[in-house]
PDB file of C-alpha atoms in Angstrom:
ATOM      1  CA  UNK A 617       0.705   2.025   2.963  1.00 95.00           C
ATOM      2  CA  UNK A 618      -3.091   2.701   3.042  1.00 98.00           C
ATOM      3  CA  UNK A 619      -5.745   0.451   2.154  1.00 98.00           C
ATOM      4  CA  UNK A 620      -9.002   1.697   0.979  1.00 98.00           C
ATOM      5  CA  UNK A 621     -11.874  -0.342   0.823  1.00 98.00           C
ATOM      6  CA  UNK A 622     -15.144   0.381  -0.913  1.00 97.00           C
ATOM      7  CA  UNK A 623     -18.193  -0.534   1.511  1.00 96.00           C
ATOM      8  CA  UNK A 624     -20.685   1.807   0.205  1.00 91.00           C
ATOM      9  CA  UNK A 625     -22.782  -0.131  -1.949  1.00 87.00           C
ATOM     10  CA  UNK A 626     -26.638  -1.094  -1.593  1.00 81.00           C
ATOM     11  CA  UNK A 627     -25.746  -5.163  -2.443  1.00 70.00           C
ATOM     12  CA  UNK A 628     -29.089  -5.077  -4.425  1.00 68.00           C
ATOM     13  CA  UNK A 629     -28.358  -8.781  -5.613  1.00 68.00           C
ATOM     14  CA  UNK A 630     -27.804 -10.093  -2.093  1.00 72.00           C
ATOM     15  CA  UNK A 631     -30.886  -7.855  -0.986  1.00 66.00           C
ATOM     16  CA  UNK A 632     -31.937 -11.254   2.266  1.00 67.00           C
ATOM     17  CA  UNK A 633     -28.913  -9.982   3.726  1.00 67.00           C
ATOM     18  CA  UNK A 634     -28.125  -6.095   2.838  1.00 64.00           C
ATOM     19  CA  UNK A 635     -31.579  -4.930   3.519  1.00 73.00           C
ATOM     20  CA  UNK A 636     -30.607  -4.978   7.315  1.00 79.00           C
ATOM     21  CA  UNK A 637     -26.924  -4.298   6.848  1.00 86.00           C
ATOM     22  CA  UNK A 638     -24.384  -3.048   4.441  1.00 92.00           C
ATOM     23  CA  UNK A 639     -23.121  -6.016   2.515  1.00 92.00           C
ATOM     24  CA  UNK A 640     -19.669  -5.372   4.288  1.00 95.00           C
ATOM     25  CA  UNK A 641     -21.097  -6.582   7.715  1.00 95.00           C
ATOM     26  CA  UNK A 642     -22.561  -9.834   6.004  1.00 94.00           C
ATOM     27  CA  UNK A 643     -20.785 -12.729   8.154  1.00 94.00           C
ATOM     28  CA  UNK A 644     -18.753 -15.445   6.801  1.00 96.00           C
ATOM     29  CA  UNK A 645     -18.106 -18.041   9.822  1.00 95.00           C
ATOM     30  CA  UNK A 646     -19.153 -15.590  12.169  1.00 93.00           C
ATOM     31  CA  UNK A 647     -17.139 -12.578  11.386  1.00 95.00           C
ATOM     32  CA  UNK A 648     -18.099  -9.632   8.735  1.00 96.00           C
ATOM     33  CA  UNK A 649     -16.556 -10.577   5.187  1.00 97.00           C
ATOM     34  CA  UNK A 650     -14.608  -7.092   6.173  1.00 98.00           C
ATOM     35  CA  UNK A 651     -13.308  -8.736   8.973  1.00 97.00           C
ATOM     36  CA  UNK A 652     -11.737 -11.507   6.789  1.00 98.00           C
ATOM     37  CA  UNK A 653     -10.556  -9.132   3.718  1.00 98.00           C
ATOM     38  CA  UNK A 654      -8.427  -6.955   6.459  1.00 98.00           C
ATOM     39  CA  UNK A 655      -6.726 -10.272   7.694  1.00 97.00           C
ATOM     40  CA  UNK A 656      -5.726 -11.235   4.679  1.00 98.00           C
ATOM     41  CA  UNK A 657      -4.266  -7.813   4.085  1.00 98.00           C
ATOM     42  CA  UNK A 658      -2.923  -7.437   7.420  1.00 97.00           C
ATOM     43  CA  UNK A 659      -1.370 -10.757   7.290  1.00 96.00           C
ATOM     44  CA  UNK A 660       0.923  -9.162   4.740  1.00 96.00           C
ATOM     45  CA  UNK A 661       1.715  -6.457   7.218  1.00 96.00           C
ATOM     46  CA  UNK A 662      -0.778  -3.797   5.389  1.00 97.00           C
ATOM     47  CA  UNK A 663      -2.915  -2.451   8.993  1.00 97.00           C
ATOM     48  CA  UNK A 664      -3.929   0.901   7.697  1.00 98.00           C
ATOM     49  CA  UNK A 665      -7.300   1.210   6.475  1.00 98.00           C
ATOM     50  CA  UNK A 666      -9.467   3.952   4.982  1.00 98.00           C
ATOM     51  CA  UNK A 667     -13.214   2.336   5.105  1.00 98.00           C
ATOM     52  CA  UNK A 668     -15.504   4.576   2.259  1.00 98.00           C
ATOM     53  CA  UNK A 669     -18.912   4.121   3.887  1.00 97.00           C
ATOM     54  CA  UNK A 670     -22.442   4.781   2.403  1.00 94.00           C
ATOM     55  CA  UNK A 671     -25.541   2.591   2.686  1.00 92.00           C
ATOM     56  CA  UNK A 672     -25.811   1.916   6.240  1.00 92.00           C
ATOM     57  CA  UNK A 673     -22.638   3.470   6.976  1.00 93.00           C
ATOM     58  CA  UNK A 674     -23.592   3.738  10.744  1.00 95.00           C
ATOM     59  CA  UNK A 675     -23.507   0.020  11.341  1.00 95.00           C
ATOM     60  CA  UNK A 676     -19.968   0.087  10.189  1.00 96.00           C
ATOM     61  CA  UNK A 677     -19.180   2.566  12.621  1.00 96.00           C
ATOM     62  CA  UNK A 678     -21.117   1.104  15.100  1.00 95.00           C
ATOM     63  CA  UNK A 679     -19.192  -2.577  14.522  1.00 94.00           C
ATOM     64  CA  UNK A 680     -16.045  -0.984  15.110  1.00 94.00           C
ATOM     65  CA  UNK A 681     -17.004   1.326  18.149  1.00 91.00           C
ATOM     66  CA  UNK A 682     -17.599  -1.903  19.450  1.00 89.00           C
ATOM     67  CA  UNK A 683     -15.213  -4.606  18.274  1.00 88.00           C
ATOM     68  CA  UNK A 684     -13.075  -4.782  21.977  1.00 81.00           C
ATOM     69  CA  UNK A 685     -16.367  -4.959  23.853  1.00 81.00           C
ATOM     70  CA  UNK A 686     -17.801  -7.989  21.078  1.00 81.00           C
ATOM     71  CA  UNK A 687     -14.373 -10.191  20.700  1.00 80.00           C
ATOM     72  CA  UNK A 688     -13.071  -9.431  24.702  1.00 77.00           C
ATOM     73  CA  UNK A 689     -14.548 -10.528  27.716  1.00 85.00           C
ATOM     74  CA  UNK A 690     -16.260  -8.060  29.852  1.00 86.00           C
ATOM     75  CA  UNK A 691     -15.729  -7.518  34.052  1.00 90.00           C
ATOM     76  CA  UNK A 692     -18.696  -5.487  35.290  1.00 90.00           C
ATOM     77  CA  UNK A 693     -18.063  -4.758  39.272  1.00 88.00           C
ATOM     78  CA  UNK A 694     -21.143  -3.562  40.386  1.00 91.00           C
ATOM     79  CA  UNK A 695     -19.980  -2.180  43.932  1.00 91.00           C
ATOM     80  CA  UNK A 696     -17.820   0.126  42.422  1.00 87.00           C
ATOM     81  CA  UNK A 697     -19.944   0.745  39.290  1.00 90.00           C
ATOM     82  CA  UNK A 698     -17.795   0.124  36.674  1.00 88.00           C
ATOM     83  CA  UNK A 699     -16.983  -2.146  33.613  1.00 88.00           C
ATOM     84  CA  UNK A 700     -13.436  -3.453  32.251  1.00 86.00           C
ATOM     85  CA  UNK A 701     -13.214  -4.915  28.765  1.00 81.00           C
ATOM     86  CA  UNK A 702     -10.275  -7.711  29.026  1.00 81.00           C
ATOM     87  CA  UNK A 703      -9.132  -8.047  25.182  1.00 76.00           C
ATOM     88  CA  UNK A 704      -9.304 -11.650  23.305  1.00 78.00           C
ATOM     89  CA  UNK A 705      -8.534 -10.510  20.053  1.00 77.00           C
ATOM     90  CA  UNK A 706      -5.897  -7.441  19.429  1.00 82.00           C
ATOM     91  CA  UNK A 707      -5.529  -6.304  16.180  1.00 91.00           C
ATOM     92  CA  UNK A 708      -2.740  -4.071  14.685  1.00 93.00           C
ATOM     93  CA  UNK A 709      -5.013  -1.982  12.530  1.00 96.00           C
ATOM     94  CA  UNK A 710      -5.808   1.324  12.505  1.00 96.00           C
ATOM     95  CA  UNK A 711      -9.426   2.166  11.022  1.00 97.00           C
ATOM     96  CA  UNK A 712     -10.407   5.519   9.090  1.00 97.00           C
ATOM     97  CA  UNK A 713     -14.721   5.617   8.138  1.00 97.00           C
ATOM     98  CA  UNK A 714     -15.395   7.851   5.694  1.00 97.00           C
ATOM     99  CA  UNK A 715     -18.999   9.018   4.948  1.00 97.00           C
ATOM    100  CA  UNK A 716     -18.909   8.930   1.247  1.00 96.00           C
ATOM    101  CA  UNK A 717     -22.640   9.583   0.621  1.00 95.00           C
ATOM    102  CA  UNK A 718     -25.061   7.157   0.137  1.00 92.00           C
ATOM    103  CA  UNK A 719     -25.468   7.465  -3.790  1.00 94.00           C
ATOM    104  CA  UNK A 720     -21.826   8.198  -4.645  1.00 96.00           C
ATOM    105  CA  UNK A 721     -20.606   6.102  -6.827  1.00 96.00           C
ATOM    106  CA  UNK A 722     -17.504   3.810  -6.872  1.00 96.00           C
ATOM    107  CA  UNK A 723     -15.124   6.649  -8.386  1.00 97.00           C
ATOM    108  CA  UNK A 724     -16.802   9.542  -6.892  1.00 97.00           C
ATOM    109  CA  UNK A 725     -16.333   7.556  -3.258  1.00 97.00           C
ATOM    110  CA  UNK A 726     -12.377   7.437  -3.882  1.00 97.00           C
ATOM    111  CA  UNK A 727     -12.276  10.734  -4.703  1.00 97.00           C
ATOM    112  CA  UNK A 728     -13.467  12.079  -1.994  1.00 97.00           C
ATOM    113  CA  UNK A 729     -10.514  10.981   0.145  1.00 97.00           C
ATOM    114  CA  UNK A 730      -8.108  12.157  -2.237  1.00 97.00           C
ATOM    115  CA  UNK A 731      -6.828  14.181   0.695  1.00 96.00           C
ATOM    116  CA  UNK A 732      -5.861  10.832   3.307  1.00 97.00           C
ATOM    117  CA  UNK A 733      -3.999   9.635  -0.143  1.00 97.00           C
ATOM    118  CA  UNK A 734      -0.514  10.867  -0.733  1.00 94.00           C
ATOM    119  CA  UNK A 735       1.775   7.790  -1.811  1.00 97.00           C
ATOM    120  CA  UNK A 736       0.685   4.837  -2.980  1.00 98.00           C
ATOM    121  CA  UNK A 737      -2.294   3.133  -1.964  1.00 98.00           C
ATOM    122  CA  UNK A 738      -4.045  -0.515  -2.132  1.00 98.00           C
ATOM    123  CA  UNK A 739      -7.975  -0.433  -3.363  1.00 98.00           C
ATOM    124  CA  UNK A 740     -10.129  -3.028  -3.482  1.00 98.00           C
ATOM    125  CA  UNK A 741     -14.163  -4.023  -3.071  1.00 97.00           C
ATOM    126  CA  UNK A 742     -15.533  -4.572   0.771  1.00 96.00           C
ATOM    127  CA  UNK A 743     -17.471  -7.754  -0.359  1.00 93.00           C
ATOM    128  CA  UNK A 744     -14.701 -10.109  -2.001  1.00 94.00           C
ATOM    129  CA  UNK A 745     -11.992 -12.386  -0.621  1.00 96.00           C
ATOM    130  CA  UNK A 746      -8.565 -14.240  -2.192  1.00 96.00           C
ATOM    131  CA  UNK A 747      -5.551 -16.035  -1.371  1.00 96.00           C
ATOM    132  CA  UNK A 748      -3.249 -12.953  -3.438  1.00 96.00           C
ATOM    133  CA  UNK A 749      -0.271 -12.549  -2.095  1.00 96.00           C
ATOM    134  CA  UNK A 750      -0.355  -8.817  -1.520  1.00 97.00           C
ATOM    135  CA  UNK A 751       3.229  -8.432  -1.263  1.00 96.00           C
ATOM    136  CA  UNK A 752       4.184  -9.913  -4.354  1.00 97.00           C
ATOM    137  CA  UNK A 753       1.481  -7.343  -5.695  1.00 97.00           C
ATOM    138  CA  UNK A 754       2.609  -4.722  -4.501  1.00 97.00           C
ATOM    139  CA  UNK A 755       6.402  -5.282  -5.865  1.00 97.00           C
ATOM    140  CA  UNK A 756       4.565  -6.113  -9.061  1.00 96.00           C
ATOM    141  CA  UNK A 757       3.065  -2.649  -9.137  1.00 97.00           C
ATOM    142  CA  UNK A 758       6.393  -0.890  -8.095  1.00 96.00           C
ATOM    143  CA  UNK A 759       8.553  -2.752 -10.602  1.00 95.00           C
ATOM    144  CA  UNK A 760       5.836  -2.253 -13.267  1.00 94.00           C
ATOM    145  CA  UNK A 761       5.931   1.905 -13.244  1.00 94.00           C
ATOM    146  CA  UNK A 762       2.216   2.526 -13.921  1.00 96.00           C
ATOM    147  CA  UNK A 763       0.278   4.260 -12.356  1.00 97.00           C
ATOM    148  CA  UNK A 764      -2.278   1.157 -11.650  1.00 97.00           C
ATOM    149  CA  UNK A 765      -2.502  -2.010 -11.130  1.00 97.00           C
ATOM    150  CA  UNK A 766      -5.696  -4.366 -11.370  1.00 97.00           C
ATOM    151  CA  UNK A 767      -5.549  -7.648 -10.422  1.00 96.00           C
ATOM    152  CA  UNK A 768      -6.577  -9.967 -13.061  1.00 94.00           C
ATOM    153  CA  UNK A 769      -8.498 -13.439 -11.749  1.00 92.00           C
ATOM    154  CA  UNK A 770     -10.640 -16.107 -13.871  1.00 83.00           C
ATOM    155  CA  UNK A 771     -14.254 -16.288 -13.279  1.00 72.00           C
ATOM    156  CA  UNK A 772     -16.267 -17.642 -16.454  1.00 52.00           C
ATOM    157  CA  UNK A 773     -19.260 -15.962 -17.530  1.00 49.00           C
ATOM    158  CA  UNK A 774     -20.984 -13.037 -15.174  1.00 50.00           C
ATOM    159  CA  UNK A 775     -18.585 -10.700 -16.248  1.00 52.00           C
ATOM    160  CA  UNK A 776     -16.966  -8.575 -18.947  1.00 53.00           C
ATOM    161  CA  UNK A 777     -12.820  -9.137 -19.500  1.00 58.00           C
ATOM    162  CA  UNK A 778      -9.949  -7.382 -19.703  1.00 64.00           C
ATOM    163  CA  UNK A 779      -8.286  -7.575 -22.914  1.00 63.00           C
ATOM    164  CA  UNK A 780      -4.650  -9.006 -22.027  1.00 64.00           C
ATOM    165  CA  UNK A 781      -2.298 -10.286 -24.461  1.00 65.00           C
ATOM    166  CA  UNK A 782      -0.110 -13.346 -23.682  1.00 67.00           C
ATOM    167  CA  UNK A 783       3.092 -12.350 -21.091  1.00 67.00           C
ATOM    168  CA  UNK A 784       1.950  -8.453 -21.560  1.00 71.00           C
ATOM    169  CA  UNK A 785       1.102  -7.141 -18.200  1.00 74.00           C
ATOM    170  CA  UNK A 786      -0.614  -3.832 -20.020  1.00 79.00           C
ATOM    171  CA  UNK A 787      -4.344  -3.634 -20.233  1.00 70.00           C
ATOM    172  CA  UNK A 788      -5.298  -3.103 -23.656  1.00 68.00           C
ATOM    173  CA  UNK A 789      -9.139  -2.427 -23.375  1.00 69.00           C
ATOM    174  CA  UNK A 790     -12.414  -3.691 -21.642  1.00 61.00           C
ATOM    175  CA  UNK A 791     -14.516  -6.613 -23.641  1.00 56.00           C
ATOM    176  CA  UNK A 792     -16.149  -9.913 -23.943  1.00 47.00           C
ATOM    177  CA  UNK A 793     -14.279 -13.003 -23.126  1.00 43.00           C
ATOM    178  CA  UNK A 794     -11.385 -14.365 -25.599  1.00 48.00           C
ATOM    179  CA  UNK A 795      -9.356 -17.188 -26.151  1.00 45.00           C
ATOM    180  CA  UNK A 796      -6.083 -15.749 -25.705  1.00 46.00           C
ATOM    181  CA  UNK A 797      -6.077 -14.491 -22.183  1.00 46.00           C
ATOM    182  CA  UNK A 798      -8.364 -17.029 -20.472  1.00 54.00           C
ATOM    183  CA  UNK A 799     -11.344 -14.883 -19.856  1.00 69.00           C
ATOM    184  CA  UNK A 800      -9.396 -12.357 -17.002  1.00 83.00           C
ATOM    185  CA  UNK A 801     -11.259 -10.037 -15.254  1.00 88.00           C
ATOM    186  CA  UNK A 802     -10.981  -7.093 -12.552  1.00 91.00           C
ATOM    187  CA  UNK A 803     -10.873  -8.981  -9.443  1.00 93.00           C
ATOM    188  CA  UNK A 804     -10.155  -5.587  -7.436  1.00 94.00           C
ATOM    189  CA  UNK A 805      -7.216  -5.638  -5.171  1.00 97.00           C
ATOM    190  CA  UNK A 806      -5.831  -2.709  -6.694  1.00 98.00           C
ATOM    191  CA  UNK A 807      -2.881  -0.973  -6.140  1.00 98.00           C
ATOM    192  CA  UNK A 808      -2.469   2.644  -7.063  1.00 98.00           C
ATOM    193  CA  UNK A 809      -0.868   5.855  -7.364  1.00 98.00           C
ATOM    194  CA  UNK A 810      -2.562   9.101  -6.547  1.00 97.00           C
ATOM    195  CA  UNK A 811      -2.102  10.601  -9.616  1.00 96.00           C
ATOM    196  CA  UNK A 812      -5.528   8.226 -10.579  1.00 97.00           C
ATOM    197  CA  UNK A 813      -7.242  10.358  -8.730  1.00 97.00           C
ATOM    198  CA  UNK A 814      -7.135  13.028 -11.151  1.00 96.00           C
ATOM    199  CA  UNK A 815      -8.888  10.616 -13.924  1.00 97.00           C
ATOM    200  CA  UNK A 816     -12.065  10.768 -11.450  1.00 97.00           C
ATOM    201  CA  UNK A 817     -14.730  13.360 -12.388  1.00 96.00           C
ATOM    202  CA  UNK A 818     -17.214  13.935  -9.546  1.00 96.00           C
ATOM    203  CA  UNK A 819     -19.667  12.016  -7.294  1.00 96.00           C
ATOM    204  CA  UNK A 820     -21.174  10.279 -10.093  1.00 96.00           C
ATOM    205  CA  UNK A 821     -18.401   8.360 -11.859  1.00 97.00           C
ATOM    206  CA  UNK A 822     -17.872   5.297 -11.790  1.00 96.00           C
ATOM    207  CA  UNK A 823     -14.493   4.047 -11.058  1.00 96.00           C
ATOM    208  CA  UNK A 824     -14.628   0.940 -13.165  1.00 94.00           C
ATOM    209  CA  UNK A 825     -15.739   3.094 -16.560  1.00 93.00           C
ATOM    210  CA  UNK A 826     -14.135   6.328 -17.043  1.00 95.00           C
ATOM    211  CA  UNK A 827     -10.887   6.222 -14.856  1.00 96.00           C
ATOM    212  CA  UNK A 828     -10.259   3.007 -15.921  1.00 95.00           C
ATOM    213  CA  UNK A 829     -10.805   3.457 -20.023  1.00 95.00           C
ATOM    214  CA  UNK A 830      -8.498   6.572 -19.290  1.00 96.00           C
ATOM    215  CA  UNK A 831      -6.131   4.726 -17.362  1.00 96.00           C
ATOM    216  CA  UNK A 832      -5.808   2.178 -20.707  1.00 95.00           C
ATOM    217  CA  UNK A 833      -5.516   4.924 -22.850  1.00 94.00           C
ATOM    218  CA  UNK A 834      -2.374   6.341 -21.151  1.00 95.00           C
ATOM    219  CA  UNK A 835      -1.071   3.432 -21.136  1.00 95.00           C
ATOM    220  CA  UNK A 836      -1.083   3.633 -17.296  1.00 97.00           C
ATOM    221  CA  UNK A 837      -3.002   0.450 -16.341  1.00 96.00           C
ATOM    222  CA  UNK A 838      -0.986  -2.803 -16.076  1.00 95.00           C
ATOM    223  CA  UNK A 839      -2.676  -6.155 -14.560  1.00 95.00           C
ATOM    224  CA  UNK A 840      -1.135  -8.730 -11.885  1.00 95.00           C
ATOM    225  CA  UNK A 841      -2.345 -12.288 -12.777  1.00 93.00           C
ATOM    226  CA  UNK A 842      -3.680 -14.162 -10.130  1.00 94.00           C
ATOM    227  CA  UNK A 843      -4.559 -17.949 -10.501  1.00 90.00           C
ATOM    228  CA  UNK A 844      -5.608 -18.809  -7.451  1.00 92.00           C
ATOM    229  CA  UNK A 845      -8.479 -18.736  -5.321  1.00 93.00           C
ATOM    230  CA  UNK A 846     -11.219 -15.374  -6.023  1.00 94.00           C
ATOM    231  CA  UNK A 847     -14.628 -15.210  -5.154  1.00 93.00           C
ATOM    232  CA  UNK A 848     -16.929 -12.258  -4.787  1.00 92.00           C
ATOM    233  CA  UNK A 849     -19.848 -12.126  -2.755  1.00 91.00           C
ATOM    234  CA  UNK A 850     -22.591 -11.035  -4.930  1.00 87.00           C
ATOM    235  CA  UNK A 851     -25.155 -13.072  -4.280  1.00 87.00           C
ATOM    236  CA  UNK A 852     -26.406 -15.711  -1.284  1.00 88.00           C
ATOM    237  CA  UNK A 853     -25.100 -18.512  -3.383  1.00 89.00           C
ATOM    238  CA  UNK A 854     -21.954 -16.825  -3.425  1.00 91.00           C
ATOM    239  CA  UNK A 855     -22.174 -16.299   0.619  1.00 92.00           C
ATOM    240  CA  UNK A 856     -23.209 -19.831   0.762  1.00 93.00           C
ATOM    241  CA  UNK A 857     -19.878 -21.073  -0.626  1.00 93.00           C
ATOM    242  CA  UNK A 858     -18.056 -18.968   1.067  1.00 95.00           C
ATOM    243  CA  UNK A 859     -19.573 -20.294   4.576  1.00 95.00           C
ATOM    244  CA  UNK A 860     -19.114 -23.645   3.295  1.00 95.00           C
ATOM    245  CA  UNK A 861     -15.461 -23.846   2.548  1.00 95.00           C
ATOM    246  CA  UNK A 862     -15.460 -22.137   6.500  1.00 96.00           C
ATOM    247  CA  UNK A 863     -17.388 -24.622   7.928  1.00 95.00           C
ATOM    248  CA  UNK A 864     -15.457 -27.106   6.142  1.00 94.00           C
ATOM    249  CA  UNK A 865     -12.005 -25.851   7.245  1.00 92.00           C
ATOM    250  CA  UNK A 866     -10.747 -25.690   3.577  1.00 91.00           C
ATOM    251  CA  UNK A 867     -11.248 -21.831   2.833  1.00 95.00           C
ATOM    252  CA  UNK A 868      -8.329 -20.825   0.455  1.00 95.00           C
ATOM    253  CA  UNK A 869      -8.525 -16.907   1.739  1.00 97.00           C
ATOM    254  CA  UNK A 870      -7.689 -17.942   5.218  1.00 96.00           C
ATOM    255  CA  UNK A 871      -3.552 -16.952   4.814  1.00 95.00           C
ATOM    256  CA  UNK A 872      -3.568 -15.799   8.672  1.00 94.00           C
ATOM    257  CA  UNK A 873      -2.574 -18.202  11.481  1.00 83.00           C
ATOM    258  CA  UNK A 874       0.242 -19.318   9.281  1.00 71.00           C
ATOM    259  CA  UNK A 875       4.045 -18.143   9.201  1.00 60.00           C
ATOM    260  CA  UNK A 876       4.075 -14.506   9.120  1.00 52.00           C
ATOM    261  CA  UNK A 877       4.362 -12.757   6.432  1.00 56.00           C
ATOM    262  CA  UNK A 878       5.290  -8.939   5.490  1.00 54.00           C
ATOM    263  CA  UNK A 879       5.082  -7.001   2.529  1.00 50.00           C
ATOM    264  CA  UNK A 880       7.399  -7.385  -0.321  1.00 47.00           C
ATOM    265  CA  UNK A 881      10.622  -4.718  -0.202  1.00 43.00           C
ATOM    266  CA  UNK A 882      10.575  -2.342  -3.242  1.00 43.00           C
ATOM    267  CA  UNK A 883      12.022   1.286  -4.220  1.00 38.00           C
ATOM    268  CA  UNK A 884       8.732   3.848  -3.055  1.00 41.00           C
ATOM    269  CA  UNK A 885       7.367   5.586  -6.199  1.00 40.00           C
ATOM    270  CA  UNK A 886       5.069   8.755  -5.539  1.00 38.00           C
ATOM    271  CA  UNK A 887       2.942  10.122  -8.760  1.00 36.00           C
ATOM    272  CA  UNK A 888       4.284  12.608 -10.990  1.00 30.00           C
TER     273      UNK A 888
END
């Protein structure tokens, strides 16, 4: 299964760091907050991605061109004039950048691939990290029969929630916060069919508007609660407390390095 990852963006609100980089390449610990949202997905045996670059899309590139010769050790034998990278770090993943333009927008980015997605496929932001259990999302999406899933987190105040009804997995509409569903919002780590494709207009839509709204209106859009740990990395406070539960050893995201883990079993289901 495919993972796409939007890294296109400008980051305007953490403009001290994306002004030199896309926000994708901003570190956490040392490593690109990429680096850290393909481990967790990885962890769950997911090593396929589909990268939709824009802003500074080169530097993306350029980071993986070069990720053997940065996390290996290098042998340069000058008598014979040549250079061996020895390999630290081996990853299982296999890496597809996309040039998505650099004003597409979030819909208009996903649609462009529409032709590296034909079964199901994960989605989610190139800027936020969580301790989801991808699997379990993934069966959750199979077993649900829609055609998308959002995953729902809490996160009070900065932004608008989806209107979920108590033990109903079915988005019912966009809107302020409310009482009765905790104040849930799109946390991204989607995981879609690619029928949703077809709900995308062109370059300029934006994949959280339209396709979504159409998505509720079909009754196509379902929601996997997740209580545990979300953050986004909008702004440098955010990337501060994301470098300080690193530093600190206690950062909830980190699922790697522990008993493996592979995704969920579940029936495929291709769109209709």
């Amino acid at each position: 299964m495919k993972v796409v990852i939007l890294a296109g963006g400008y980051g305007t609100r953490i403009s001290e760091e994306s002004q030199v980089r896309p926000k994708p390449l901003v570190e956490i610990g040392g490593r690109p907050i990429i680096w850290h949202i393909m481990k967790i997905y990885s962890h769950y045996g997911f090593n396929d991605f589909v990268i939709l670059c824009g802003y500074k899309g080169e530097m993306l590139k350029q980071y993986f061109r070069d990720f053997m010769l940065t996390t290996g050790d290098v042998v340069f034998d000058l008598a014979q004039n040549s250079m061996k990278i020895v390999p630290r770090e081996v990853e299982p993943w296999r890496v597809t950048l996309v040039d998505t333009g650099q004003e597409t927008m979030t819909g208009g980015r996903l649609k462009r691939v529409a032709h590296l997605l034909d079964d199901t496929f994960c989605l989610t932001y190139g800027d936020g990290v969580a301790d989801i259990d991808i699997g379990t999302l993934v069966r959750h999406h199979k077993e649900g029969g829609r055609w998308a899933t959002v995953t729902a987190v809490e996160q009070p105040g900065r932004f608008g929630a989806l209107h979920l009804l108590p033990h109903d997995p079915i988005v019912h509409g966009f809107r302020e916060k409310g009482p009765e569903d905790g104040g849930l919002i799109n946390g991204g780590f989607f995981v879609l069919e690619p029928k949703v494709i077809d709900f995308i207009d062109n370059d300029s839509t934006v994949w959280e508007r339209e396709p979504l709204e159409r998505l509720v209106a079909a009754n196509q859009l379902q929601a996997f609660r997740h209580h545990g740990f979300w953050q986004p990395m909008d702004s440098l406070r955010d990337k501060m407390v994301l470098e300080n539960l690193w530093k600190g050893g206690d950062a909830p995201w980190k699922v790697w390095g522990k008993e493996p883990a592979m995704p969920a079993a579940a029936p495929r289901m291709r769109a209709v």
